[in-house]
Every structure is written in C-alpha cells, then in structure tokens.
Short mmCIF file of C-alpha atoms in Angstrom, two decimals:
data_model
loop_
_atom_site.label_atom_id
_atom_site.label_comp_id
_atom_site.label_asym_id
_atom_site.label_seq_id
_atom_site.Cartn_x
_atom_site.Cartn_y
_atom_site.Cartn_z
CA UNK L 698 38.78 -15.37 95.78
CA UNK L 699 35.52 -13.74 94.20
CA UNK L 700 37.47 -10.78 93.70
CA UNK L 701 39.88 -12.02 92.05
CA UNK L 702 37.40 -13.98 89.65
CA UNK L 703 35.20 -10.76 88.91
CA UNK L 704 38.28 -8.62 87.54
CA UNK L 705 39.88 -11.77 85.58
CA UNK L 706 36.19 -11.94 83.69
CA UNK L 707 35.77 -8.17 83.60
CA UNK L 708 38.72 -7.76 82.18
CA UNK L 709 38.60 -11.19 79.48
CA UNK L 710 35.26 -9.26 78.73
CA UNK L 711 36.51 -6.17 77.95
CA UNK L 712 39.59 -8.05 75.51
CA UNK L 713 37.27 -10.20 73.73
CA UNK L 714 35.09 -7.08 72.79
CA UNK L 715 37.63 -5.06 71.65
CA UNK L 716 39.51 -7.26 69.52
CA UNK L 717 35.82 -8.74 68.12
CA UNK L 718 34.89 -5.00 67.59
CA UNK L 719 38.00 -3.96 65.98
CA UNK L 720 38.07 -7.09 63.73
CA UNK L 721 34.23 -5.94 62.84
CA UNK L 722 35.67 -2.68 61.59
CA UNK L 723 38.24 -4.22 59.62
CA UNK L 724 36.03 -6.49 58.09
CA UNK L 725 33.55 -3.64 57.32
CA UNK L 726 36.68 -1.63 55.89
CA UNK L 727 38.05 -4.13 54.18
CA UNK L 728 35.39 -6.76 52.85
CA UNK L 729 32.24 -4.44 53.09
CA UNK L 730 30.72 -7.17 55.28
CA UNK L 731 29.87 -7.13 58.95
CA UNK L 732 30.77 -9.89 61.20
CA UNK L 733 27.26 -10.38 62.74
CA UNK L 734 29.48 -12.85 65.87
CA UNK L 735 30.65 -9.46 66.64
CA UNK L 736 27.82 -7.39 67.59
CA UNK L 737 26.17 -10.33 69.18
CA UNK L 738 29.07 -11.95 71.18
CA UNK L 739 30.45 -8.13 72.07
CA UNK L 740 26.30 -7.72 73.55
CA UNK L 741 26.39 -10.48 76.09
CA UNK L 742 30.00 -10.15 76.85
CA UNK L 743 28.62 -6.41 77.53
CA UNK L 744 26.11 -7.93 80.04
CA UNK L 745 28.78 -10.45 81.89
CA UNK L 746 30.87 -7.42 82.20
CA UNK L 747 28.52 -4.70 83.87
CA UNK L 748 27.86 -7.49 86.73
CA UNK L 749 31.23 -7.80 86.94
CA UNK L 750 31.50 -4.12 87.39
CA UNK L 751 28.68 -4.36 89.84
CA UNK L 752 30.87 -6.27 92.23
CA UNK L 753 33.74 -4.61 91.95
CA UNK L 754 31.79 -1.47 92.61
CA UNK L 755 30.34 -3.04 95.60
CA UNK L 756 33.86 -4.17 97.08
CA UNK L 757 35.42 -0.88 96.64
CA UNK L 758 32.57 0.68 98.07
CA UNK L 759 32.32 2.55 94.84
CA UNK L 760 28.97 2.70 93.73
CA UNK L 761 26.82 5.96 92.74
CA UNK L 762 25.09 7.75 95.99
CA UNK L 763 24.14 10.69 97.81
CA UNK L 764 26.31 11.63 100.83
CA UNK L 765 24.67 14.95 101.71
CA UNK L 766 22.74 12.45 103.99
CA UNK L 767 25.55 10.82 104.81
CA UNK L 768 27.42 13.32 105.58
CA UNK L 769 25.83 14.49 108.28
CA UNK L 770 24.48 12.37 110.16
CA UNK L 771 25.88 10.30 113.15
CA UNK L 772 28.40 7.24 112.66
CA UNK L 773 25.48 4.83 114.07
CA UNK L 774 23.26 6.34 111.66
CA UNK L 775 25.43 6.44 108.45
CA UNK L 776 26.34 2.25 109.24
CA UNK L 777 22.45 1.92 109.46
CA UNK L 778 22.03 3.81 106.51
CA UNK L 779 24.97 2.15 104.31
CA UNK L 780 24.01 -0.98 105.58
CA UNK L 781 20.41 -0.66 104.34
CA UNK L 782 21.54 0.41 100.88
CA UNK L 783 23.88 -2.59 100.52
CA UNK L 784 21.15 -5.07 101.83
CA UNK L 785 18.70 -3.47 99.12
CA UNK L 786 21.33 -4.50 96.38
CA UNK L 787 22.14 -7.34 97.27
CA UNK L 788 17.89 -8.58 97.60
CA UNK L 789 18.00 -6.56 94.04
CA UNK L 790 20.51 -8.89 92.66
CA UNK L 791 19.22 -11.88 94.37
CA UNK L 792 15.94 -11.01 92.56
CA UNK L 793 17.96 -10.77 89.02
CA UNK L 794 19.42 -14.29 90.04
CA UNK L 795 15.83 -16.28 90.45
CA UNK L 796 14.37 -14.32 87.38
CA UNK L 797 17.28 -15.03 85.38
CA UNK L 798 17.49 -18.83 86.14
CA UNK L 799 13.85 -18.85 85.26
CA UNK L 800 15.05 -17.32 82.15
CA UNK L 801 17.62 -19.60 81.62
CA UNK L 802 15.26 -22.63 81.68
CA UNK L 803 12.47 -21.12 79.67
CA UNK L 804 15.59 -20.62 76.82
CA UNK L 805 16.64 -24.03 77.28
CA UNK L 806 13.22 -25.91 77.57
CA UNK L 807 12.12 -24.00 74.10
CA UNK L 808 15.26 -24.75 72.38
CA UNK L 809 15.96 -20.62 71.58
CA UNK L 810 19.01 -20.14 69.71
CA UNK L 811 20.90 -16.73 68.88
CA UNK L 812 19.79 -15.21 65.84
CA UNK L 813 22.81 -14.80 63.93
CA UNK L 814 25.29 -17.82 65.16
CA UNK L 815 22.50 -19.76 65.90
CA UNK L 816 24.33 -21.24 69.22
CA UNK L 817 21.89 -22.18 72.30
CA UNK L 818 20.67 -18.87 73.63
CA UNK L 819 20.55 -20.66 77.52
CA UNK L 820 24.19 -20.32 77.29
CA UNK L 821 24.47 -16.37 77.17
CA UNK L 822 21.49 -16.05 79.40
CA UNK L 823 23.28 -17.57 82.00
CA UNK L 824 25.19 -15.09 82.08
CA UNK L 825 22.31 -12.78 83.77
CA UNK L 826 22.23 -14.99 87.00
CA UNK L 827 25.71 -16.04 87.14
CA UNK L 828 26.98 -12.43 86.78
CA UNK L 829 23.85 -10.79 89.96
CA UNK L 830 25.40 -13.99 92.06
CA UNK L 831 28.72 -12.27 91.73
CA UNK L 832 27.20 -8.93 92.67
CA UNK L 833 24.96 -10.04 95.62
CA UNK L 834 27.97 -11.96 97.05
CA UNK L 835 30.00 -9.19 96.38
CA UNK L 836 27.39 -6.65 98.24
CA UNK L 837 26.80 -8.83 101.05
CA UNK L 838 30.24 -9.51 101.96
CA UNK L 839 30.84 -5.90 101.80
CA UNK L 840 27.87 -5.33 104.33
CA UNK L 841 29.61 -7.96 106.79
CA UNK L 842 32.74 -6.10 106.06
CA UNK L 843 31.46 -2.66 106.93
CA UNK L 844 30.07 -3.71 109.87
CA UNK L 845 32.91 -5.62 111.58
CA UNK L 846 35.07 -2.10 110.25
CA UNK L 847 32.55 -0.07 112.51
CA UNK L 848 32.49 -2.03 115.39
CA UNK L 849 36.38 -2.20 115.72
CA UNK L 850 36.28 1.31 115.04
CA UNK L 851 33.14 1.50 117.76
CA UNK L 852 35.40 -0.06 120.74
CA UNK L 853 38.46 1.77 119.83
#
C-alpha cells in the first residue's frame, strides 16, 4: 500500500514541477515576468519528492553503497551488515520525522508564511516529516523483508 502511495506522489511531484517550470519559461519568454509560485512550489515539491525517492530506493534495495565489503564476506555477515545499514536509515529518518514536526509547529505557532505566495509555511514543512515517515517505513519494512528472505534461504 505504501508503495503504491510513494510512486503516485513521486510521480504527481515530478508533473506538477514540470508543467510549473515550463509555464515559468513561457512566462519569462513571453511576458518578461517570472512566476515566483513556480520556483517556490517546484522547491518543496522538490523536497516531497526526494523522500519519496528515498523509499522507493529503500524497497528496491537500491540505494548508494559499497559492496567490496559485501562482497566478500559470509551470508551471516552480509544480513548483519545490510541489516545494520537499513536500521541506521531508518533511526536517520525517524530523527528527520521528530525534528521536522518540531519544525512544523514552530512554523505554525509563529504564523510563518511563504515569501512569495504568502500561504502558511507549516503546510510545506510538513512535508519534511511526512515524506522521512515514508522512508523509515519504507527502510524498516525492507529490513523485516530481508531478513525473513535470508532465513528461508538459511533452511533451504
């Protein structure tokens, strides 16, 4: 269900940005004016997305590493070792999820608004917490995943 979730927003993310980039250009082109919405909207859809990434990442198993540990090292070790990595993450995005809900109040309690629509800011920092929840779910059911895959594989 998450994944499904995480690639819908990733990809309304990615839409949204284009089209509000492209009609930035045209606007630029066209009426020698900027659309200040786009640069800030595109900027927090930016952030929503690269969680969403995140996940993904996570699920596919897909992130950035070394293997020339990996690699050669026994199949107990390497579960240890992937394990570890994934539990790291996931405490990392956990981390990004209390910081950015403090974040989220402090923006809300102060009344901070974006500086070109003007639009409560506590509604695109929310983003920040709601997107690492994504990711630490994402990395943490991976980590259950990989396990129960290398103890079938263990009794086989």
């Amino acid at each position: 269900m998450f994944e499904k979730i995480e690639k819908f927003v990733a990809c309304a993310c990615v839409a949204v940005m284009a089209v509000l980039v492209f009609a930035n250009v045209v606007a630029r082109f066209v009426f020698k004016h900027s659309l200040a919405v786009s640069d800030e909207m595109s900027t927090y859809l930016f952030v929503l997305m690269s969680f969403m990434g995140t996940a993904i990442a996570a699920r596919r198993k897909a992130h950035l590493g070394l293997s020339i540990v990996t690699d050669r090292v026994s199949p107990k070790a390497r579960i240890i070792i992937h394990l570890t990595v994934y539990a790291i993450s996931a405490l990392f995005c956990l981390l990004i999820v209390v910081t950015g809900v403090q974040m989220v109040i402090s923006q809300y309690r102060l009344g901070q608004e974006t500086a070109n629509m003007q639009w409560p800011e506590w509604i695109y920092g929310s983003f920040v917490p709601v997107g690492a929840a994504f990711a630490a779910i994402a990395f943490l059911q991976t980590m259950v995943q990989m396990y129960k895959d290398y103890r079938a594989e263990e009794g086989k």
